[in-house]
């Protein structure tokens, strides 16, 4: 079973990275093959809304931008499930993840074959500071998944206050996600 871990934070050693690592530990212990996509380390441009709003994404199911998006999209197509992990900025996902999801959503909803439809998804939002934005971020992420017809099966808020008990719980969530997909 192959799982894609899509995560975004400029900090490779912070709360978001720790959450991602805990999820990966749980998934690995369940025997999953993991494909990690660290969006901050990829070359990803913003959607250009070319061709009067829709370009080749609508006509051919591909993007005209020559960056790392096509490879990341292909990775998602060939996995059995997707885990999204993001830092929270102003009650929302990171700008890198927003840009990625904007293009992903356009690809999924333009050419008509919904290559990711029905794929199970686990969402995790990691908020520093007060942590107040984690739930709003998860709601925004889930709405994007629904729009692309992906199946959100879990939403996990991680904040500074709950870090001590959520990181071990994330490993268990990874194992449970793998068990769900295996059914």
Coordinates of C-alpha atoms in Angstrom, one line a residue:
X1 CA 0.0 0.0 0.0
X2 CA 1.4 3.4 -1.0
X3 CA 0.6 6.6 0.8
X4 CA 1.6 10.1 -0.3
X5 CA 2.6 12.5 2.5
X6 CA 2.1 16.1 1.3
X7 CA 3.4 18.6 3.8
X8 CA 4.2 22.3 3.9
X9 CA 6.2 24.3 6.4
X10 CA 9.4 26.2 5.9
X11 CA 10.6 24.8 9.2
X12 CA 11.9 21.3 8.8
X13 CA 12.3 20.9 12.6
X14 CA 9.1 22.5 14.0
X15 CA 5.7 21.3 15.1
X16 CA 4.5 20.5 11.5
X17 CA 7.6 18.4 10.8
X18 CA 7.2 16.5 14.1
X19 CA 3.5 15.8 13.3
X20 CA 4.5 14.6 9.8
X21 CA 7.2 12.3 11.3
X22 CA 4.8 10.8 13.8
X23 CA 2.2 10.1 11.0
X24 CA 5.0 8.5 8.9
X25 CA 6.1 6.4 11.8
X26 CA 2.6 5.0 12.2
X27 CA 2.2 4.4 8.5
X28 CA 5.5 2.7 8.2
X29 CA 4.8 0.5 11.2
X30 CA 1.6 -0.6 9.3
X31 CA 3.7 -1.6 6.4
X32 CA 3.0 1.3 4.1
X33 CA 5.3 2.5 1.3
X34 CA 5.6 6.3 1.7
X35 CA 6.1 9.0 -0.9
X36 CA 7.0 12.3 0.8
X37 CA 6.3 15.5 -1.0
X38 CA 7.7 18.5 0.9
X39 CA 6.1 21.4 -1.0
X40 CA 8.5 24.0 0.3
X41 CA 11.4 22.1 -1.3
X42 CA 9.7 21.7 -4.7
X43 CA 9.6 24.3 -7.5
X44 CA 5.8 25.1 -7.6
X45 CA 4.4 28.1 -9.3
X46 CA 1.0 29.6 -8.8
X47 CA -1.8 28.9 -11.3
X48 CA -1.8 31.4 -14.2
X49 CA -5.4 30.9 -15.1
X50 CA -4.2 30.8 -18.7
X51 CA -6.4 30.3 -21.7
X52 CA -9.1 32.7 -20.6
X53 CA -9.2 31.1 -17.2
X54 CA -8.7 27.5 -18.3
X55 CA -5.8 26.2 -20.4
X56 CA -4.7 22.8 -21.1
X57 CA -5.9 21.6 -17.7
X58 CA -9.5 21.7 -19.1
X59 CA -8.7 20.5 -22.6
X60 CA -6.1 17.9 -22.0
X61 CA -5.8 17.3 -18.2
X62 CA -2.3 18.8 -18.0
X63 CA -0.7 22.1 -16.9
X64 CA 1.4 24.3 -19.2
X65 CA 3.7 25.3 -16.3
X66 CA 7.0 23.5 -16.4
X67 CA 7.7 23.0 -12.7
X68 CA 7.4 20.1 -10.2
X69 CA 3.6 20.0 -10.1
X70 CA 3.1 17.3 -12.8
X71 CA 5.4 14.9 -10.9
X72 CA 3.6 15.6 -7.6
X73 CA 0.2 15.1 -9.3
X74 CA 1.3 11.8 -10.8
X75 CA 2.5 10.7 -7.4
X76 CA -0.9 11.4 -5.9
X77 CA -2.6 9.5 -8.7
X78 CA -0.5 6.3 -8.1
X79 CA -1.0 6.2 -4.3
X80 CA -3.8 4.5 -2.3
X81 CA -4.3 7.4 0.1
X82 CA -3.0 10.9 0.8
X83 CA -2.0 12.6 4.1
X84 CA -1.9 16.4 4.1
X85 CA 0.1 18.1 6.9
X86 CA 0.4 21.9 7.0
X87 CA 1.5 24.7 9.3
X88 CA -1.3 27.1 10.0
X89 CA -1.0 30.8 8.9
X90 CA -3.8 33.2 9.7
X91 CA -6.3 30.4 10.3
X92 CA -5.4 28.8 6.9
X93 CA -3.0 26.4 5.3
X94 CA 0.4 27.6 4.1
X95 CA 0.8 29.6 0.9
X96 CA 2.7 26.7 -0.7
X97 CA -0.1 24.2 0.1
X98 CA -2.8 26.7 -1.1
X99 CA -1.0 27.2 -4.4
X100 CA -0.6 23.4 -4.8
X101 CA -4.2 22.7 -4.0
X102 CA -5.4 25.5 -6.4
X103 CA -3.6 23.8 -9.3
X104 CA -4.7 20.4 -8.1
X105 CA -8.3 21.4 -7.9
X106 CA -8.2 23.0 -11.3
X107 CA -6.7 19.7 -12.8
X108 CA -9.2 17.6 -11.0
X109 CA -12.3 19.6 -11.9
X110 CA -11.4 20.7 -15.4
X111 CA -10.7 17.7 -17.6
X112 CA -13.6 15.6 -16.3
X113 CA -12.0 12.3 -15.2
X114 CA -11.3 13.2 -11.6
X115 CA -8.2 11.1 -11.2
X116 CA -8.2 11.4 -7.4
X117 CA -11.9 11.0 -6.8
X118 CA -12.7 8.8 -3.9
X119 CA -9.1 8.6 -2.6
X120 CA -9.0 8.6 1.2
X121 CA -7.4 11.6 2.8
X122 CA -6.2 12.4 6.3
X123 CA -5.8 16.1 7.1
X124 CA -3.5 17.6 9.8
X125 CA -3.2 21.3 10.7
X126 CA -0.4 22.4 13.0
X127 CA -0.8 25.8 14.7
X128 CA 1.7 27.5 16.9
X129 CA 0.8 30.6 18.9
X130 CA -2.6 30.3 20.4
X131 CA -3.6 27.4 18.2
X132 CA -6.9 29.0 17.5
X133 CA -6.6 28.7 13.7
X134 CA -6.2 24.9 13.5
X135 CA -9.9 24.1 13.2
X136 CA -10.6 26.8 10.6
X137 CA -7.6 25.5 8.6
X138 CA -8.9 22.0 8.7
X139 CA -12.4 23.2 7.6
X140 CA -10.8 25.0 4.6
X141 CA -8.8 22.0 3.7
X142 CA -11.8 19.6 3.9
X143 CA -13.8 21.9 1.6
X144 CA -11.1 21.7 -1.0
X145 CA -11.0 17.9 -0.7
X146 CA -14.8 17.7 -1.1
X147 CA -14.6 19.9 -4.2
X148 CA -12.2 17.5 -5.8
X149 CA -14.2 14.5 -4.6
X150 CA -11.5 13.1 -2.3
X151 CA -12.8 11.4 0.8
X152 CA -11.6 13.0 4.1
X153 CA -11.6 10.3 6.8
X154 CA -9.8 12.2 9.6
X155 CA -9.0 15.8 10.6
X156 CA -6.4 16.3 13.3
X157 CA -5.5 19.6 14.9
X158 CA -2.1 19.8 16.5
X159 CA -1.3 22.9 18.7
X160 CA 1.4 23.7 21.1
X161 CA -0.8 22.8 24.0
X162 CA -1.7 19.3 22.8
X163 CA 1.7 18.5 21.2
X164 CA 2.7 16.1 24.0
X165 CA -0.2 13.8 23.6
X166 CA -1.1 14.4 19.9
X167 CA 2.3 13.4 18.5
X168 CA 1.9 9.8 19.8
X169 CA -1.7 9.9 18.8
X170 CA -0.7 10.8 15.2
X171 CA 1.4 7.6 15.0
X172 CA -1.7 5.7 16.0
X173 CA -3.8 7.7 13.5
X174 CA -1.3 6.7 10.7
X175 CA -1.8 3.0 11.6
X176 CA -5.6 3.4 11.7
X177 CA -5.5 5.2 8.3
X178 CA -3.5 2.3 6.8
X179 CA -5.9 -0.2 8.3
X180 CA -8.9 1.7 6.7
X181 CA -7.3 1.7 3.3
X182 CA -6.4 -1.9 3.6
X183 CA -10.0 -2.9 4.0

